[in-house]
Amino acid sequence: MDWDKLRIFHAVADAGSLTHAGDQLHLSQSAVSRQVRSLEETLDSTLFHRHARGLILTEQGELLFEATRSMMKRLETATARIRDSEDEVFGELRVTTTIGFGTLWLAPRLAKLYEKYPDLKIDLMLEERVLDLPMREADIAIRMKEPSQADLIRKRLMGVHIGLFASPEYLEQRGTPEVVEDLSEHRLICQNTNSAQVSAATYLVKELITNDISSMLHVNNYFGVLQGVIHNLGIGILPDYLTFDFPNLVRVLPEVESVEVPVYLAYPEELRHSQRIAAFRDFVQEEIIAYRKNVKEHKIR
């Protein structure tokens, strides 16, 4: 099959529209349509159902799209490896992690990385869904559990706990809980137990809400929970990695916390020699060392 036709088919299938695919490929809609029809004639199959709202892949189209998607991923990998053979650190690096860790811990520290490597372009993908690294949905990940795939290089960065935090102003107004039963007199800010989050946090929330909490505020990520705490809405269930970046927060009932949540950095084996991966990995490890030093000094005090 003609590779150019496959490339155009892939763009149309991905965009779901001849017009949008043409814009991406810098081709007219009619040129894109002709190439798709020619491919369908070559395969003697209909690849798209056409309707007013756009294009929908047929069963045969889905099969071909799966193949072209795999081909594009392999090409992206090959391109990245060729570029990574250079000594300089430049180009796009797709980093995925959770919304909470990405917004509260990682993003505020990225200025140091850009200062050292100004030609590096970070695509920070924050979501609770675990992206498939071997399929190149991302280049490198920071995850709140050990990756299960065998073809990944992984390194344990640190362990965190989920605990209770409040603002000094809130505690001054409403009082500080002395025992866990006192939480029934306070508003609890947390993620819904049905939302995507680490299991340790879910278990902690389920345990705490058995105390007849009088008022609840559910937010689907830790950044939102933190905003609620900072603005004196209640006591929030938050990870302790933000303690040193938000020193005004007060730990409530320190003995109440989740089991340890391991934090791992992972990337595909095939990117072992990537200069971009190495730069990001070393940066994160240096920041983790600084974080651990702060933790140790805090505990000594």
Coordinates of C-alpha atoms in Angstrom, one line a residue:
M1 CA 0.0 0.0 0.0
D2 CA 1.1 3.6 -0.7
W3 CA 2.5 5.0 2.5
D4 CA 1.3 8.5 1.5
K5 CA -2.2 7.3 1.3
L6 CA -1.9 5.5 4.7
R7 CA -0.5 8.7 6.2
I8 CA -3.5 10.7 5.0
F9 CA -5.9 8.0 6.1
H10 CA -4.4 8.1 9.6
A11 CA -4.8 11.9 9.8
V12 CA -8.5 11.6 8.7
A13 CA -9.2 8.8 11.1
D14 CA -7.5 10.7 14.0
A15 CA -9.3 14.0 13.2
G16 CA -12.7 12.5 12.2
S17 CA -13.0 15.0 9.5
L18 CA -11.6 15.6 6.0
T19 CA -11.4 19.3 6.6
H20 CA -9.5 19.1 9.8
A21 CA -7.1 16.5 8.4
G22 CA -6.6 18.7 5.4
D23 CA -5.7 21.6 7.6
Q24 CA -3.1 19.4 9.5
L25 CA -1.6 18.1 6.2
H26 CA -1.8 21.4 4.3
L27 CA -3.9 19.8 1.7
S28 CA -7.3 20.7 0.2
Q29 CA -10.4 18.7 1.4
S30 CA -10.8 17.4 -2.1
A31 CA -7.2 16.1 -2.3
V32 CA -7.6 14.3 1.0
S33 CA -11.0 12.8 -0.1
R34 CA -9.4 11.5 -3.4
Q35 CA -6.6 9.8 -1.5
V36 CA -9.0 8.1 0.9
R37 CA -11.2 6.9 -1.9
S38 CA -8.2 5.6 -3.8
L39 CA -7.1 3.7 -0.7
E40 CA -10.6 2.2 -0.3
E41 CA -10.5 1.1 -3.9
T42 CA -7.1 -0.5 -3.4
L43 CA -8.4 -2.4 -0.4
D44 CA -11.8 -3.0 -1.9
S45 CA -13.3 -1.9 1.4
T46 CA -15.2 1.0 2.9
L47 CA -13.1 2.6 5.6
F48 CA -15.5 5.3 6.8
H49 CA -19.2 5.8 7.3
R50 CA -19.9 9.4 6.2
H51 CA -22.6 11.5 7.8
A52 CA -23.4 15.2 8.5
R53 CA -21.4 15.3 11.7
G54 CA -18.2 13.8 10.4
L55 CA -16.7 10.5 9.7
I56 CA -16.9 7.2 11.7
L57 CA -14.5 4.3 11.1
T58 CA -16.0 1.1 9.8
E59 CA -14.8 -2.2 11.2
Q60 CA -12.3 -2.5 8.4
G61 CA -11.3 1.2 9.0
E62 CA -10.7 0.4 12.7
L63 CA -8.3 -2.4 11.8
L64 CA -6.3 -0.2 9.5
F65 CA -6.3 2.7 12.0
E66 CA -4.9 0.3 14.7
A67 CA -2.1 -0.6 12.2
T68 CA -1.3 3.0 11.2
R69 CA -1.3 4.1 14.8
S70 CA 1.3 1.5 15.7
M71 CA 3.4 2.5 12.7
M72 CA 3.2 6.2 13.8
K73 CA 4.3 5.3 17.3
R74 CA 7.3 3.3 15.9
L75 CA 8.2 6.3 13.7
E76 CA 8.0 8.6 16.7
T77 CA 10.2 6.3 18.7
A78 CA 12.8 6.1 15.9
T79 CA 12.8 9.8 15.4
A80 CA 13.3 10.4 19.2
R81 CA 16.2 7.9 19.3
I82 CA 17.9 9.6 16.3
R83 CA 17.6 13.0 17.9
D84 CA 18.7 11.6 21.3
S85 CA 21.9 10.4 19.8
E86 CA 23.0 14.1 19.9
D87 CA 24.8 15.4 23.0
E88 CA 22.6 18.4 23.3
V89 CA 19.3 18.3 25.2
F90 CA 16.5 19.7 23.1
G91 CA 13.1 18.9 21.7
E92 CA 9.8 17.7 23.1
L93 CA 9.6 15.6 26.2
R94 CA 6.1 14.3 27.2
V95 CA 5.8 13.9 30.9
T96 CA 2.8 12.3 32.6
T97 CA 1.9 12.3 36.3
T98 CA -1.2 12.8 38.5
I99 CA -2.9 16.2 38.6
G100 CA -2.0 16.7 42.3
F101 CA 1.7 15.8 42.1
G102 CA 2.0 17.6 38.8
T103 CA 0.4 20.9 39.9
L104 CA 1.6 21.0 43.5
W105 CA 5.1 19.5 43.4
L106 CA 6.5 19.2 39.9
A107 CA 5.3 22.3 37.9
P108 CA 6.6 24.8 40.5
R109 CA 10.1 23.3 40.2
L110 CA 10.4 23.2 36.4
A111 CA 11.9 26.6 36.1
K112 CA 15.2 25.1 37.3
L113 CA 15.1 22.6 34.5
Y114 CA 14.4 25.2 31.8
E115 CA 17.2 27.4 33.1
K116 CA 19.6 24.6 32.5
Y117 CA 18.1 23.3 29.2
P118 CA 16.3 26.3 27.5
D119 CA 15.7 24.3 24.3
L120 CA 13.8 21.5 26.1
K121 CA 10.0 21.6 25.5
I122 CA 8.0 19.9 28.2
D123 CA 4.6 18.6 27.4
L124 CA 3.1 18.0 30.9
M125 CA 0.2 15.7 30.8
L126 CA -1.7 15.6 34.1
E127 CA -4.3 13.0 34.6
E128 CA -5.1 10.1 36.9
R129 CA -5.3 7.7 34.0
V130 CA -2.1 5.6 33.6
L131 CA -0.7 6.3 30.1
D132 CA 0.9 3.5 28.2
L133 CA 4.6 4.3 28.0
P134 CA 5.7 1.4 25.7
M135 CA 3.0 2.6 23.2
R136 CA 4.5 6.1 23.5
E137 CA 1.5 7.8 24.9
A138 CA 4.1 9.6 27.0
D139 CA 7.9 9.5 27.3
I140 CA 8.4 9.4 31.0
A141 CA 6.0 9.1 34.0
I142 CA 5.9 9.8 37.7
R143 CA 3.4 7.3 39.2
M144 CA 2.0 6.7 42.6
K145 CA 2.6 3.0 42.5
E146 CA 5.2 0.7 41.0
P147 CA 4.7 0.1 37.3
S148 CA 3.7 -3.5 36.4
Q149 CA 5.1 -3.6 32.8
A150 CA 8.3 -5.5 32.5
D151 CA 9.8 -3.4 29.6
L152 CA 10.0 -0.2 31.7
I153 CA 13.0 1.2 33.6
R154 CA 11.7 2.3 37.0
K155 CA 13.2 4.0 40.0
R156 CA 11.6 4.6 43.4
L157 CA 11.8 8.3 44.2
M158 CA 10.2 8.6 47.7
G159 CA 7.2 7.6 49.8
V160 CA 4.4 9.9 50.8
H161 CA 1.5 9.7 53.2
I162 CA -2.0 11.2 53.0
G163 CA -3.0 13.2 56.0
L164 CA -5.2 16.0 57.4
F165 CA -4.4 19.6 56.9
A166 CA -6.1 22.9 57.7
S167 CA -5.3 26.6 57.7
P168 CA -4.5 28.5 60.9
E169 CA -7.4 30.8 60.4
Y170 CA -9.9 27.9 60.1
L171 CA -8.6 26.2 63.2
E172 CA -8.8 29.5 65.1
Q173 CA -12.4 30.0 64.1
R174 CA -13.6 26.4 64.5
G175 CA -11.1 24.8 67.0
T176 CA -8.5 22.1 66.5
P177 CA -9.7 18.5 66.7
E178 CA -8.1 16.6 69.5
V179 CA -9.4 13.1 68.6
V180 CA -10.7 11.7 65.3
E181 CA -14.3 11.8 66.6
D182 CA -14.0 15.6 66.8
L183 CA -14.1 15.7 63.0
S184 CA -17.8 15.3 63.1
E185 CA -17.9 19.0 64.0
H186 CA -15.9 20.1 61.0
R187 CA -16.2 20.2 57.2
L188 CA -14.0 17.6 55.5
I189 CA -12.6 18.5 52.1
C190 CA -11.5 15.4 50.0
Q191 CA -11.8 13.5 46.8
N192 CA -14.9 11.4 46.3
T193 CA -14.2 7.7 47.1
N194 CA -15.4 6.9 43.5
S195 CA -12.9 9.2 41.9
A196 CA -9.6 8.1 40.4
Q197 CA -6.9 8.3 43.1
V198 CA -4.5 6.1 44.9
S199 CA -6.1 3.3 46.9
A200 CA -4.5 4.5 50.2
A201 CA -6.3 7.8 50.0
T202 CA -9.6 6.1 49.2
Y203 CA -9.3 3.9 52.3
L204 CA -8.4 6.9 54.5
V205 CA -11.4 8.9 53.3
K206 CA -13.8 5.9 53.8
E207 CA -12.4 5.4 57.3
L208 CA -12.8 9.1 58.2
I209 CA -16.4 9.5 56.9
T210 CA -17.6 6.9 59.4
N211 CA -17.3 9.6 62.1
D212 CA -20.6 11.3 61.1
I213 CA -18.9 14.2 59.3
S214 CA -21.4 17.1 59.4
S215 CA -20.3 18.7 56.1
M216 CA -18.4 17.5 53.1
L217 CA -16.8 19.2 50.1
H218 CA -15.7 16.8 47.3
V219 CA -13.1 17.9 44.7
N220 CA -11.7 15.6 42.1
N221 CA -8.0 16.5 42.5
Y222 CA -5.7 17.6 45.3
F223 CA -5.1 21.1 43.8
G224 CA -8.8 21.8 44.4
V225 CA -8.7 20.3 47.9
L226 CA -5.7 22.5 48.7
Q227 CA -7.6 25.7 47.5
G228 CA -10.5 24.8 49.7
V229 CA -8.1 24.4 52.7
I230 CA -6.2 27.7 52.0
H231 CA -9.5 29.6 51.8
N232 CA -10.6 28.3 55.2
L233 CA -13.4 26.0 54.0
G234 CA -12.5 23.1 56.2
I235 CA -10.0 20.3 56.9
G236 CA -8.5 18.8 53.8
I237 CA -7.2 15.3 53.1
L238 CA -3.9 16.0 51.3
P239 CA -0.5 14.4 50.5
D240 CA 2.4 15.4 52.8
Y241 CA 4.7 16.2 49.9
L242 CA 3.2 19.7 49.8
T243 CA 4.1 20.4 53.5
F244 CA 7.3 22.3 52.7
D245 CA 5.9 24.3 49.8
F246 CA 3.0 25.4 51.9
P247 CA 4.5 25.9 55.4
N248 CA 1.4 27.8 56.7
L249 CA -0.7 24.6 56.6
V250 CA -1.3 23.0 60.0
R251 CA -1.2 19.2 60.3
V252 CA -4.3 18.0 62.1
L253 CA -4.3 14.8 64.0
P254 CA -0.8 13.8 62.9
E255 CA -1.4 10.2 63.9
V256 CA -4.2 9.9 61.3
E257 CA -2.6 9.1 57.9
S258 CA -2.6 6.6 55.1
V259 CA -0.2 3.9 54.6
E260 CA 2.9 4.9 52.6
V261 CA 2.3 5.6 48.9
P262 CA 5.4 4.9 46.8
V263 CA 6.4 7.4 44.1
Y264 CA 8.1 5.9 41.0
L265 CA 9.7 7.4 37.9
A266 CA 9.5 5.2 34.9
Y267 CA 10.3 5.3 31.2
P268 CA 10.6 2.7 28.3
E269 CA 13.7 0.6 28.0
E270 CA 14.2 1.8 24.5
L271 CA 14.7 5.4 25.8
R272 CA 17.5 4.3 28.1
H273 CA 20.1 6.4 26.2
S274 CA 17.8 9.5 25.6
Q275 CA 19.5 12.7 26.6
R276 CA 16.1 14.3 27.3
I277 CA 15.1 11.5 29.6
A278 CA 18.5 11.6 31.4
A279 CA 18.1 15.4 31.9
F280 CA 14.6 15.1 33.3
R281 CA 15.5 12.1 35.4
D282 CA 18.5 13.7 37.0
F283 CA 16.6 16.9 37.6
V284 CA 13.8 15.1 39.5
Q285 CA 16.3 13.0 41.5
E286 CA 18.1 16.2 42.5
E287 CA 14.8 17.8 43.6
I288 CA 13.9 14.6 45.5
I289 CA 17.2 14.8 47.4
A290 CA 16.5 18.4 48.3
Y291 CA 13.0 17.4 49.4
R292 CA 14.3 14.5 51.6
K293 CA 16.9 16.8 53.2
N294 CA 14.0 19.2 54.1
V295 CA 12.1 16.3 55.6
K296 CA 15.0 15.2 57.6
E297 CA 15.8 18.6 58.9
H298 CA 12.1 19.2 59.8
K299 CA 12.0 16.0 61.8
I300 CA 15.2 16.8 63.6
R301 CA 13.7 20.1 64.7

